[in-house]
CSV table of C-alpha atoms and ligand atoms in Angstrom, one decimal:
chain,number,residue,atom,x,y,z
A,1408,MET,CA,-32.4,24.9,9.6
A,1409,THR,CA,-32.3,24.3,13.4
A,1410,LYS,CA,-29.1,22.6,14.4
A,1411,LEU,CA,-29.1,19.6,16.6
A,1412,TRP,CA,-26.8,21.6,19.0
A,1413,GLY,CA,-28.7,24.7,18.4
A,1414,GLY,CA,-30.0,25.5,22.0
A,1415,ARG,CA,-27.7,28.1,23.1
A,1416,PHE,CA,-27.5,29.9,19.8
A,1417,THR,CA,-29.6,33.0,19.0
A,1418,ARG,CA,-28.5,33.6,15.2
A,1419,ASP,CA,-28.2,31.1,12.4
A,1420,THR,CA,-24.9,29.9,11.1
A,1421,ASP,CA,-23.5,32.1,8.3
A,1422,ALA,CA,-23.9,30.2,5.1
A,1423,ASN,CA,-20.3,30.3,4.2
A,1424,VAL,CA,-19.3,29.0,7.7
A,1425,GLU,CA,-21.9,26.3,7.4
A,1426,GLU,CA,-20.3,25.0,4.1
A,1427,PHE,CA,-16.7,25.6,5.4
A,1428,THR,CA,-17.2,23.4,8.6
A,1429,SER,CA,-19.3,20.7,7.0
A,1430,SER,CA,-17.7,17.3,6.3
A,1431,ILE,CA,-20.8,15.7,4.7
A,1432,SER,CA,-19.4,15.8,1.1
A,1433,PHE,CA,-16.7,13.4,2.1
A,1434,ASP,CA,-17.7,11.6,5.2
A,1435,GLN,CA,-20.7,10.3,3.6
A,1436,ARG,CA,-18.8,7.3,2.4
A,1437,MET,CA,-18.8,6.2,6.2
A,1438,TYR,CA,-22.6,5.8,6.2
A,1439,ARG,CA,-22.6,2.1,6.6
A,1440,GLN,CA,-20.0,2.2,9.6
A,1441,ASP,CA,-22.0,5.2,11.2
A,1442,ILE,CA,-25.4,3.2,11.0
A,1443,LEU,CA,-23.9,-0.2,12.1
A,1444,GLY,CA,-22.0,1.5,14.8
A,1445,SER,CA,-25.4,3.3,16.1
A,1446,MET,CA,-27.1,-0.1,15.9
A,1447,ALA,CA,-24.6,-1.6,18.2
A,1448,HIS,CA,-24.8,1.3,20.6
A,1449,ALA,CA,-28.5,1.1,20.7
A,1450,ARG,CA,-28.6,-2.5,21.4
A,1451,MET,CA,-26.0,-2.0,24.2
A,1452,LEU,CA,-28.1,0.8,25.6
A,1453,GLY,CA,-31.0,-1.5,25.6
A,1454,ARG,CA,-29.0,-4.4,27.2
A,1455,CYS,CA,-27.8,-2.1,30.1
A,1456,GLY,CA,-31.4,-0.9,30.8
A,1457,ILE,CA,-30.6,2.7,29.5
A,1458,LEU,CA,-33.2,2.3,26.7
A,1459,THR,CA,-36.3,0.1,27.0
A,1460,ALA,CA,-36.6,-3.0,24.6
A,1461,GLU,CA,-39.2,-1.1,22.6
A,1462,GLU,CA,-37.1,2.0,22.2
A,1463,THR,CA,-34.3,0.0,21.1
A,1464,GLU,CA,-36.3,-1.9,18.6
A,1465,GLN,CA,-37.9,1.4,17.1
A,1466,ILE,CA,-34.3,2.8,16.8
A,1467,ILE,CA,-32.9,-0.3,15.0
A,1468,GLN,CA,-35.9,-0.3,12.8
A,1469,GLY,CA,-35.4,3.2,12.0
A,1470,LEU,CA,-31.6,2.8,11.3
A,1471,THR,CA,-32.2,-0.2,9.2
A,1472,SER,CA,-34.6,1.6,6.8
A,1473,ILE,CA,-32.2,4.7,6.7
A,1474,LEU,CA,-29.4,2.1,5.6
A,1475,ALA,CA,-31.7,0.7,2.9
A,1476,ASP,CA,-32.5,4.3,1.7
A,1477,ILE,CA,-29.0,5.3,1.4
A,1478,GLU,CA,-28.0,2.1,-0.4
A,1479,ALA,CA,-30.9,2.5,-2.9
A,1480,GLY,CA,-29.9,6.0,-3.6
A,1481,ASN,CA,-33.0,7.6,-1.8
A,1482,PHE,CA,-31.3,9.8,0.6
A,1483,THR,CA,-30.4,13.3,0.4
A,1484,PHE,CA,-27.4,14.4,2.3
A,1485,GLU,CA,-27.6,18.2,3.6
A,1486,ILE,CA,-24.8,20.3,4.2
A,1487,ALA,CA,-26.7,22.2,6.8
A,1488,LEU,CA,-26.6,18.9,8.9
A,1489,GLU,CA,-22.7,19.2,8.8
A,1490,ASP,CA,-21.7,15.6,8.8
A,1491,ILE,CA,-22.8,11.9,8.3
A,1492,HIS,CA,-23.6,11.5,12.1
A,1493,MET,CA,-26.2,14.3,12.1
A,1494,ASN,CA,-27.7,13.6,8.8
A,1495,VAL,CA,-28.4,10.2,9.9
A,1496,GLU,CA,-29.7,11.2,13.5
A,1497,LYS,CA,-31.9,13.9,12.2
A,1498,ARG,CA,-33.6,11.6,9.6
A,1499,LEU,CA,-33.8,9.0,12.3
A,1500,THR,CA,-36.0,11.4,14.5
A,1501,GLU,CA,-38.0,12.7,11.6
A,1502,ARG,CA,-38.7,8.9,10.9
A,1503,ILE,CA,-39.6,7.4,14.4
A,1504,GLY,CA,-40.2,10.6,16.4
A,1505,PRO,CA,-38.7,11.8,19.6
A,1506,VAL,CA,-37.4,8.4,20.6
A,1507,GLY,CA,-34.7,8.9,17.9
A,1508,GLY,CA,-33.1,11.7,20.0
A,1509,LYS,CA,-32.4,8.9,22.7
A,1510,LEU,CA,-29.8,7.3,20.5
A,1511,HIS,CA,-27.2,9.8,21.2
A,1512,THR,CA,-27.5,9.1,25.1
A,1513,ALA,CA,-23.9,8.1,26.4
A,1514,ARG,CA,-22.2,9.1,23.3
A,1515,SER,CA,-20.6,12.2,21.6
A,1516,ARG,CA,-19.8,12.8,17.8
A,1517,ASN,CA,-16.1,12.7,19.1
A,1518,ASP,CA,-16.2,8.9,20.0
A,1519,GLN,CA,-18.8,8.3,17.1
A,1520,VAL,CA,-16.5,9.8,14.4
A,1521,ALA,CA,-13.6,7.9,16.0
A,1522,LEU,CA,-15.5,4.6,15.9
A,1523,ASP,CA,-16.7,5.2,12.1
A,1524,THR,CA,-13.2,5.9,11.2
A,1525,HIS,CA,-11.8,2.9,12.8
A,1526,MET,CA,-14.3,0.7,11.2
A,1527,TYR,CA,-13.9,2.3,7.8
A,1528,MET,CA,-9.9,1.8,8.1
A,1529,LYS,CA,-10.4,-1.7,9.2
A,1530,SER,CA,-12.4,-2.6,6.2
A,1531,ALA,CA,-9.9,-0.7,3.9
A,1532,ILE,CA,-7.1,-2.5,5.4
A,1533,GLN,CA,-8.6,-5.9,4.4
A,1534,SER,CA,-9.1,-4.9,0.8
A,1535,ILE,CA,-5.6,-3.4,0.6
A,1536,ALA,CA,-4.0,-6.5,2.1
A,1537,THR,CA,-6.1,-8.6,-0.4
A,1538,LEU,CA,-4.7,-6.4,-3.2
A,1539,ILE,CA,-1.1,-6.6,-2.1
A,1540,HIS,CA,-1.4,-10.4,-2.1
A,1541,GLY,CA,-2.8,-10.2,-5.7
A,1542,LEU,CA,0.2,-8.1,-6.9
A,1543,GLU,CA,2.6,-10.5,-5.1
A,1544,ARG,CA,0.8,-13.4,-6.9
A,1545,SER,CA,1.4,-11.7,-10.2
A,1546,LEU,CA,5.1,-11.3,-9.4
A,1547,LEU,CA,5.5,-14.8,-8.8
A,1548,GLU,CA,3.6,-15.9,-11.8
A,1549,VAL,CA,5.9,-13.7,-14.0
A,1550,ALA,CA,9.0,-14.9,-12.2
A,1551,GLU,CA,8.0,-18.6,-12.6
A,1552,ALA,CA,7.2,-18.2,-16.2
A,1553,ASN,CA,10.7,-16.5,-16.8
A,1554,LEU,CA,12.6,-18.5,-14.4
A,1555,ASP,CA,15.8,-18.8,-16.5
A,1556,VAL,CA,15.8,-15.4,-18.2
A,1557,ILE,CA,18.9,-13.4,-17.6
A,1558,LEU,CA,19.4,-9.8,-17.7
A,1559,PRO,CA,22.1,-7.1,-16.7
A,1560,GLY,CA,21.8,-6.4,-13.0
A,1561,TYR,CA,22.7,-2.6,-12.4
A,1562,THR,CA,24.3,-0.4,-9.8
A,1563,HIS,CA,24.2,3.4,-10.4
A,1564,LEU,CA,22.3,2.3,-13.5
A,1565,GLN,CA,25.6,1.1,-15.1
A,1566,ARG,CA,25.7,-2.6,-15.9
A,1567,ALA,CA,27.0,-4.5,-12.8
A,1568,GLN,CA,26.6,-8.3,-12.7
A,1569,PRO,CA,24.1,-10.6,-14.6
A,1570,VAL,CA,21.1,-11.7,-12.6
A,1571,LEU,CA,18.1,-13.8,-13.2
A,1572,PHE,CA,15.1,-11.8,-14.2
A,1573,SER,CA,13.1,-14.1,-11.9
A,1574,HIS,CA,15.5,-13.0,-9.0
A,1575,HIS,CA,14.9,-9.2,-9.9
A,1576,LEU,CA,11.2,-9.7,-9.8
A,1577,LEU,CA,11.4,-11.4,-6.5
A,1578,ALA,CA,13.2,-8.5,-4.9
A,1579,TYR,CA,9.8,-6.5,-5.4
A,1580,PHE,CA,8.0,-9.5,-3.9
A,1581,HIS,CA,9.9,-9.1,-0.8
A,1582,MET,CA,9.4,-5.4,-0.7
A,1583,LEU,CA,5.7,-6.0,-0.9
A,1584,ALA,CA,5.9,-8.6,1.7
A,1585,ARG,CA,7.4,-6.1,4.1
A,1586,ASP,CA,4.5,-3.6,3.2
A,1587,PHE,CA,2.1,-6.4,4.1
A,1588,GLU,CA,3.7,-6.9,7.5
A,1589,ARG,CA,3.7,-3.1,8.2
A,1590,LEU,CA,0.0,-3.2,7.3
A,1591,GLN,CA,-0.5,-5.8,10.0
A,1592,GLY,CA,1.0,-3.4,12.5
A,1593,VAL,CA,-1.4,-0.8,11.3
A,1594,TRP,CA,-4.3,-3.2,11.8
A,1595,ASN,CA,-3.1,-3.8,15.3
A,1596,ARG,CA,-3.3,-0.4,16.2
A,1597,THR,CA,-6.7,0.3,14.2
A,1598,ASP,CA,-8.5,-2.7,15.7
A,1599,ILE,CA,-9.3,-0.7,19.0
A,1600,MET,CA,-12.8,0.4,19.9
A,1601,PRO,CA,-13.2,4.1,20.8
A,1602,LEU,CA,-16.9,4.3,21.6
A,1603,GLY,CA,-17.9,5.1,25.4
A,1604,ALA,CA,-15.3,7.6,25.7
A,1605,GLY,CA,-18.1,10.2,25.3
A,1606,ALA,CA,-16.9,13.7,24.4
A,1607,LEU,CA,-13.6,13.1,26.2
A,1608,ALA,CA,-14.0,12.0,29.9
A,1609,GLY,CA,-16.4,8.8,29.6
A,1610,THR,CA,-20.0,8.9,30.5
A,1611,THR,CA,-22.1,9.0,33.5
A,1612,PHE,CA,-24.3,6.1,32.2
A,1613,PRO,CA,-23.8,2.4,33.1
A,1614,ILE,CA,-22.5,1.4,29.7
A,1615,ASP,CA,-20.9,-1.8,28.5
A,1616,ARG,CA,-18.1,-0.9,25.9
A,1617,ARG,CA,-16.9,-4.5,25.6
A,1618,MET,CA,-20.5,-5.5,24.3
A,1619,VAL,CA,-20.1,-2.7,21.6
A,1620,ALA,CA,-16.6,-3.9,20.7
A,1621,GLY,CA,-17.8,-7.7,20.5
A,1622,GLU,CA,-20.7,-6.8,18.3
A,1623,LEU,CA,-18.5,-4.7,16.0
A,1624,LYS,CA,-15.8,-7.3,16.0
A,1625,PHE,CA,-13.1,-5.2,17.6
A,1626,SER,CA,-10.5,-7.1,19.8
A,1627,ARG,CA,-9.8,-4.5,22.2
A,1628,ILE,CA,-11.1,-1.2,23.5
A,1629,TYR,CA,-9.3,2.0,24.2
A,1630,ALA,CA,-7.9,2.2,27.8
A,1631,ASN,CA,-8.2,5.9,28.1
A,1632,SER,CA,-11.4,8.0,27.0
A,1633,MET,CA,-9.0,11.1,26.2
A,1634,ASP,CA,-6.8,9.0,24.1
A,1635,ALA,CA,-9.7,7.4,22.4
A,1636,VAL,CA,-11.0,10.6,21.0
A,1637,SER,CA,-8.0,12.2,20.2
A,1638,ASP,CA,-5.8,9.3,18.7
A,1639,ARG,CA,-5.1,9.5,15.0
A,1640,ASP,CA,-1.8,7.5,15.1
A,1641,TYR,CA,-3.6,4.5,13.1
A,1642,ILE,CA,-4.3,6.9,10.3
A,1643,LEU,CA,-0.7,8.4,10.5
A,1644,GLU,CA,0.7,5.0,10.4
A,1645,PHE,CA,-1.5,3.9,7.6
A,1646,LEU,CA,-0.3,6.9,5.6
A,1647,ALA,CA,3.2,6.0,6.4
A,1648,PHE,CA,2.7,2.3,5.2
A,1649,ALA,CA,1.0,3.7,2.1
A,1650,SER,CA,3.8,6.0,1.5
A,1651,ILE,CA,6.4,3.3,1.5
A,1652,LEU,CA,4.3,1.1,-0.6
A,1653,MET,CA,3.8,3.7,-3.2
A,1654,VAL,CA,7.6,4.3,-3.1
A,1655,HIS,CA,8.0,0.7,-3.9
A,1656,LEU,CA,5.5,0.9,-6.9
A,1657,SER,CA,7.2,3.9,-8.0
A,1658,ARG,CA,10.6,2.4,-8.2
A,1659,LEU,CA,9.1,-0.6,-10.2
A,1660,SER,CA,7.3,2.1,-12.4
A,1661,GLU,CA,10.7,3.7,-13.1
A,1662,GLU,CA,12.1,0.3,-14.2
A,1663,MET,CA,9.3,-0.6,-16.4
A,1664,ILE,CA,9.5,2.8,-18.0
A,1665,LEU,CA,13.0,2.4,-18.7
A,1666,TRP,CA,12.7,-1.1,-19.7
A,1667,SER,CA,9.9,-0.5,-22.3
A,1668,SER,CA,12.0,2.3,-23.8
A,1669,THR,CA,13.4,1.5,-27.4
A,1670,GLU,CA,17.0,2.0,-25.8
A,1671,PHE,CA,16.4,-0.9,-23.3
A,1672,ALA,CA,13.6,-2.9,-25.1
A,1673,PHE,CA,13.6,-5.4,-22.4
A,1674,ILE,CA,9.7,-5.6,-22.1
A,1675,GLU,CA,6.8,-4.4,-24.0
A,1676,LEU,CA,3.7,-3.4,-22.1
A,1677,ASP,CA,0.3,-4.8,-23.4
A,1678,ASP,CA,-1.6,-2.2,-25.6
A,1679,ALA,CA,-4.4,-2.3,-23.1
A,1680,HIS,CA,-2.2,-0.8,-20.5
A,1681,CYS,CA,-0.6,2.0,-22.6
A,1682,THR,CA,-1.8,5.1,-24.3
A,1683,GLY,CA,-1.0,7.1,-27.4
A,1684,SER,CA,0.0,10.4,-28.4
A,1685,SER,CA,-2.4,13.0,-30.0
A,1686,ILE,CA,0.4,14.3,-32.4
A,1687,MET,CA,3.0,11.5,-32.7
A,1688,PRO,CA,1.4,8.5,-34.3
A,1689,GLN,CA,4.3,6.2,-33.5
A,1690,LYS,CA,3.9,6.7,-29.7
A,1691,LYS,CA,2.9,4.0,-27.1
A,1692,ASN,CA,3.4,5.4,-23.6
A,1693,PRO,CA,3.6,3.6,-20.3
A,1694,ASP,CA,1.0,6.0,-18.7
A,1695,VAL,CA,0.0,3.6,-16.0
A,1696,CYS,CA,3.7,3.4,-14.7
A,1697,GLU,CA,4.1,7.2,-14.9
A,1698,LEU,CA,0.9,7.8,-13.1
A,1699,VAL,CA,1.7,5.5,-10.4
A,1700,ARG,CA,5.1,7.1,-10.1
A,1701,GLY,CA,3.2,10.6,-9.9
A,1702,LYS,CA,0.5,9.6,-7.6
A,1703,THR,CA,3.3,8.7,-5.0
A,1704,GLY,CA,3.8,12.2,-4.5
A,1705,ARG,CA,0.3,12.8,-3.7
A,1706,VAL,CA,0.1,10.1,-1.0
A,1707,VAL,CA,3.5,11.2,0.6
A,1708,GLY,CA,1.8,14.6,0.6
A,1709,HIS,CA,-1.0,13.2,2.6
A,1710,LEU,CA,1.3,11.8,5.1
A,1711,MET,CA,3.1,15.2,5.5
A,1712,ALA,CA,-0.4,16.9,5.9
A,1713,MET,CA,-1.5,14.6,8.7
A,1714,LEU,CA,1.7,14.8,10.6
A,1715,THR,CA,1.5,18.6,10.3
A,1716,ILE,CA,-2.2,18.6,11.4
A,1717,LEU,CA,-1.6,16.7,14.6
A,1718,LYS,CA,1.6,18.6,15.5
A,1719,GLY,CA,0.8,21.0,18.4
A,1720,LEU,CA,-2.9,19.8,18.9
A,1721,PRO,CA,-3.8,19.8,22.5
A,1722,MET,CA,-6.0,17.3,24.1
A,1723,THR,CA,-8.6,16.0,23.1
A,1724,TYR,CA,-10.8,16.5,20.2
A,1725,ASN,CA,-10.1,19.6,18.0
A,1726,LYS,CA,-12.0,20.4,14.7
A,1727,ASP,CA,-8.6,19.9,13.0
A,1728,LEU,CA,-9.1,16.4,13.3
A,1729,GLN,CA,-11.8,16.5,10.7
A,1730,GLU,CA,-9.0,17.0,8.2
A,1731,ASP,CA,-8.0,13.4,8.9
A,1732,LYS,CA,-10.3,11.9,6.3
A,1733,GLU,CA,-9.9,13.3,2.8
A,1734,GLY,CA,-6.2,12.5,2.7
A,1735,ALA,CA,-6.9,9.0,4.2
A,1736,PHE,CA,-9.6,8.3,1.8
A,1737,ASP,CA,-7.8,9.5,-1.2
A,1738,THR,CA,-4.8,7.3,-0.2
A,1739,ILE,CA,-7.1,4.3,0.1
A,1740,ASP,CA,-8.6,4.9,-3.4
A,1741,THR,CA,-5.0,5.5,-5.0
A,1742,LEU,CA,-3.7,2.4,-3.5
A,1743,LYS,CA,-6.4,0.4,-4.6
A,1744,PHE,CA,-6.2,1.5,-8.1
A,1745,SER,CA,-2.5,1.3,-8.3
A,1746,LEU,CA,-2.3,-2.2,-6.9
A,1747,SER,CA,-5.0,-3.8,-9.0
A,1748,VAL,CA,-3.8,-2.0,-12.3
A,1749,TYR,CA,-0.3,-3.2,-11.7
A,1750,ALA,CA,-1.4,-6.8,-10.9
A,1751,ASP,CA,-3.0,-7.0,-14.4
A,1752,MET,CA,-0.2,-5.0,-16.3
A,1753,LEU,CA,2.6,-7.3,-15.0
A,1754,LYS,CA,0.7,-10.4,-16.3
A,1755,GLY,CA,0.2,-8.8,-19.6
A,1756,MET,CA,3.6,-7.6,-20.4
A,1757,LYS,CA,5.8,-9.4,-22.9
A,1758,VAL,CA,9.3,-10.1,-21.7
A,1759,ASN,CA,11.9,-9.8,-24.3
A,1760,SER,CA,14.4,-12.5,-22.9
A,1761,GLN,CA,16.5,-12.4,-26.2
A,1762,ARG,CA,17.1,-9.0,-26.0
A,1763,MET,CA,18.1,-8.9,-22.3
A,1764,ARG,CA,20.4,-11.9,-22.8
A,1765,GLN,CA,22.0,-10.4,-26.0
A,1766,VAL,CA,23.1,-7.1,-24.4
A,1767,LEU,CA,25.2,-9.0,-22.1
A,1768,ASP,CA,27.2,-10.4,-24.8
A,1769,ASP,CA,29.4,-7.5,-25.5
A,1770,ASP,CA,29.7,-5.8,-22.1
A,1771,PHE,CA,31.7,-6.2,-19.0
A,1772,SER,CA,29.1,-7.7,-16.6
A,1773,ASN,CA,31.4,-10.7,-16.1
A,1774,ALA,CA,34.5,-8.7,-15.0
A,1775,THR,CA,33.9,-9.6,-11.2
A,1776,ASP,CA,33.8,-13.3,-12.3
A,1777,MET,CA,37.2,-12.8,-14.0
A,1778,ALA,CA,38.7,-11.5,-10.7
A,1779,ASP,CA,37.0,-14.3,-8.7
A,1780,TYR,CA,38.7,-16.7,-11.2
A,1781,LEU,CA,42.1,-15.4,-10.3
A,1782,VAL,CA,41.3,-15.4,-6.6
A,1783,ARG,CA,40.5,-19.1,-6.9
A,1784,LYS,CA,44.1,-19.6,-8.6
A,1785,GLY,CA,45.5,-18.0,-5.5
A,1786,LEU,CA,45.7,-14.4,-6.2
A,1787,PRO,CA,44.5,-11.9,-3.3
A,1788,PHE,CA,41.5,-10.3,-4.5
A,1789,ARG,CA,42.8,-6.7,-4.5
A,1790,GLU,CA,45.4,-7.8,-7.1
A,1791,ALA,CA,42.9,-9.8,-9.0
A,1792,HIS,CA,40.9,-6.5,-9.2
A,1793,ALA,CA,43.8,-4.6,-10.6
A,1794,VAL,CA,44.6,-7.3,-13.2
A,1795,VAL,CA,41.0,-7.3,-14.5
A,1796,GLY,CA,40.8,-3.5,-14.3
A,1797,ARG,CA,43.8,-3.6,-17.0
A,1798,ALA,CA,42.3,-6.3,-18.9
A,1799,VAL,CA,38.9,-4.2,-19.1
A,1800,ARG,CA,41.0,-1.0,-20.2
A,1801,LEU,CA,42.9,-3.2,-22.9
A,1802,ALA,CA,39.4,-4.5,-24.1
A,1803,ILE,CA,37.9,-1.2,-24.2
A,1804,GLU,CA,40.8,0.3,-26.0
A,1805,THR,CA,40.9,-2.3,-28.7
A,1806,GLN,CA,37.0,-2.5,-28.9
A,1807,ARG,CA,36.6,-6.1,-27.7
A,1808,SER,CA,35.0,-7.9,-25.0
A,1809,LEU,CA,36.7,-9.8,-22.1
A,1810,THR,CA,36.0,-13.0,-23.8
A,1811,GLU,CA,37.6,-11.8,-27.2
A,1812,LEU,CA,41.0,-11.3,-25.5
A,1813,PRO,CA,43.2,-14.1,-26.6
A,1814,LEU,CA,44.9,-16.3,-23.8
A,1815,SER,CA,48.3,-14.9,-24.6
A,1816,GLU,CA,47.3,-11.5,-24.0
A,1817,LEU,CA,45.6,-12.3,-20.7
A,1818,GLN,CA,48.6,-14.3,-19.6
A,1819,ALA,CA,50.7,-11.2,-20.3
A,1820,LEU,CA,48.5,-9.5,-17.8
A,1821,CYS,CA,48.8,-12.3,-15.3
A,1822,PRO,CA,50.3,-15.8,-15.8
A,1823,LEU,CA,47.8,-17.4,-13.6
A,1824,PHE,CA,45.1,-17.2,-16.5
A,1825,GLY,CA,44.5,-20.9,-18.0
A,1826,ASP,CA,42.4,-22.0,-20.9
A,1827,ASP,CA,39.4,-22.6,-18.5
A,1828,ILE,CA,39.0,-18.8,-18.3
A,1829,LEU,CA,36.4,-18.7,-21.2
A,1830,ALA,CA,34.0,-21.2,-19.4
A,1831,ALA,CA,34.4,-19.0,-16.3
A,1832,LEU,CA,33.2,-15.9,-18.2
A,1833,ARG,CA,30.1,-17.5,-19.8
A,1834,ILE,CA,27.1,-15.3,-18.6
A,1835,GLU,CA,25.3,-18.5,-17.5
A,1836,THR,CA,28.2,-19.6,-15.5
A,1837,CYS,CA,28.2,-16.2,-13.7
A,1838,ILE,CA,24.8,-16.8,-12.7
A,1839,GLU,CA,25.0,-20.4,-11.5
A,1840,ALA,CA,28.2,-19.5,-9.6
A,1841,ARG,CA,26.5,-17.1,-7.4
A,1842,ASN,CA,24.9,-19.9,-5.3
A,1843,SER,CA,25.3,-18.0,-1.9
A,1844,GLU,CA,22.1,-18.0,0.2
A,1845,GLY,CA,19.8,-15.3,-1.3
A,1846,GLY,CA,22.0,-15.1,-4.6
A,1847,THR,CA,20.9,-15.2,-8.1
A,1848,ALA,CA,21.9,-18.9,-9.1
A,1849,SER,CA,18.7,-20.6,-10.2
A,1850,ALA,CA,18.9,-23.2,-7.3
A,1851,GLN,CA,18.8,-20.2,-4.8
A,1852,VAL,CA,15.9,-18.6,-6.9
A,1853,ARG,CA,13.9,-21.8,-6.9
A,1854,GLN,CA,14.2,-22.2,-3.2
A,1855,SER,CA,13.2,-18.5,-2.9
A,1856,LEU,CA,10.2,-19.2,-4.9
A,1857,THR,CA,9.0,-22.1,-2.4
A,1858,ASP,CA,9.8,-19.6,0.5
A,1859,CYS,CA,7.5,-16.9,-1.3
A,1860,HIS,CA,4.6,-19.4,-1.6
A,1861,SER,CA,5.0,-20.1,2.1
A,1862,ILE,CA,4.8,-16.3,2.8
A,1863,MET,CA,1.7,-16.1,0.6
A,1864,GLN,CA,-0.1,-18.9,2.7
A,1865,LEU,CA,0.6,-17.1,6.0
A,1866,GLN,CA,-0.7,-13.9,4.5
A,1867,GLN,CA,-3.8,-15.7,3.4
A,1868,THR,CA,-4.4,-16.7,7.1
A,1869,THR,CA,-4.1,-13.0,8.1
A,1870,ILE,CA,-6.7,-11.9,5.3
A,1871,ASP,CA,-9.0,-14.6,6.5
A,1872,MET,CA,-8.7,-13.3,10.1
A,1873,TYR,CA,-9.3,-9.6,8.7
A,1874,THR,CA,-12.5,-10.9,7.0
A,1875,LYS,CA,-13.8,-12.4,10.0
A,1876,SER,CA,-12.9,-9.2,12.2
A,1877,ASN,CA,-14.9,-6.8,9.9
A,1878,ILE,CA,-18.6,-6.5,9.8
B,881,LIG,N1,-17.5,15.9,11.3
B,881,LIG,C1,-16.6,15.7,12.6
B,881,LIG,C2,-15.3,15.1,12.2
B,881,LIG,O1,-15.3,14.6,11.3
B,881,LIG,C3,-17.3,14.9,13.7
B,881,LIG,C4,-16.9,15.2,15.0
B,881,LIG,C5,-17.4,16.6,15.3
B,881,LIG,N2,-17.3,16.9,16.8
B,881,LIG,C6,-17.6,18.1,17.2
B,881,LIG,N3,-17.4,18.1,18.4
B,881,LIG,N4,-17.6,19.1,16.4
B,881,LIG,O2,-14.3,15.2,13.0
């Protein structure tokens, strides 16, 4: 097939090379952005007197019918036409004749592909922001429904101090809220319009880049034509944001997997979100959590790939840049799936509050509270720590908990112990006593929930802005 760029060539492209260099198998998902971008470009060329009104109209009609055909599934993408840009342009000329060839005036595929990708990423950011928001809502719902449930808090995966389950969940809310903020930063650097840069240096035609930006709902245009065609920072940043978000989901996954084991038995996932074993009839596996944890590796891999692709690239467009898309697309798909499946899974899980509370009855999660008790009686904290350390050793040796040590034995360790020690060691007391700002006392968690709802409202305003700034 004759190439759109075939003029200076005397031989056909090798079939292997044609397939190797083609991107149509993956960039066809940007067909809508490509066509809407071309329409805006054509309208601008018309307005600036570079195309006649009639030519503009013919091109817009041709593009409209191609868009309809693709959406109806009546379009065959061809590898020989390399990419989405030339597949659409070639079909346009077949459909409306030589005037179709005027569309590419004052444009290059270098600024065209940059435009398409920017538009595609803006729309992906809108969807992903909405899904993060949805997962945050699930976390808030589960936290509110289990407000006073207590579970052991861990450091080093050893029991440390009791916390409210709602407090634990809200930690994840705040991680996701930071992800949302990072995504806002990505948006700011994606919402820049590259078209008009031409191949690299700008164009000899009197174009109006700001008109194109306005039509396509971009808030800014690239200030430098060379930067416009070679910048992939917004994709890098997106992949970095995505990697951090996936790491958050992976950490949550790890906890869900532990919690749903028989050893912990803190939660039970809904049957709809688990799978069985082909050999062991008793198995109910937390596959979704495991897959999200596993897919984190692949998203981090896409970030590493993109960093490596860009390292050492000279200005401006190099074919290496075509490698930006598959990783970004796969990351978008992975994020969308992971976020939506998680939002449902959290809402469907059963929280075994009795079990969480019960494991705290015979452990030492209240040891810090015993030390704090002695500090309130006047003992320096370091000495209190040593006294309680001895109490813990005594309890372990005689297979008792701290609350099972009689007052006489405690007083032998330190005369400051009084009969109010039992009340101070109650798990509920331990929770309520941690009333420092951001602590786990129920008053703090209630306040935190109110704050989270305010964060949600602000996020909604941002999502609404994204909706208005996408076409
Ligand atoms: N398919 C190419 C890409 O995705 C489009 C730009 C090609 N430009 C060029 N001069 N070969 O990057």
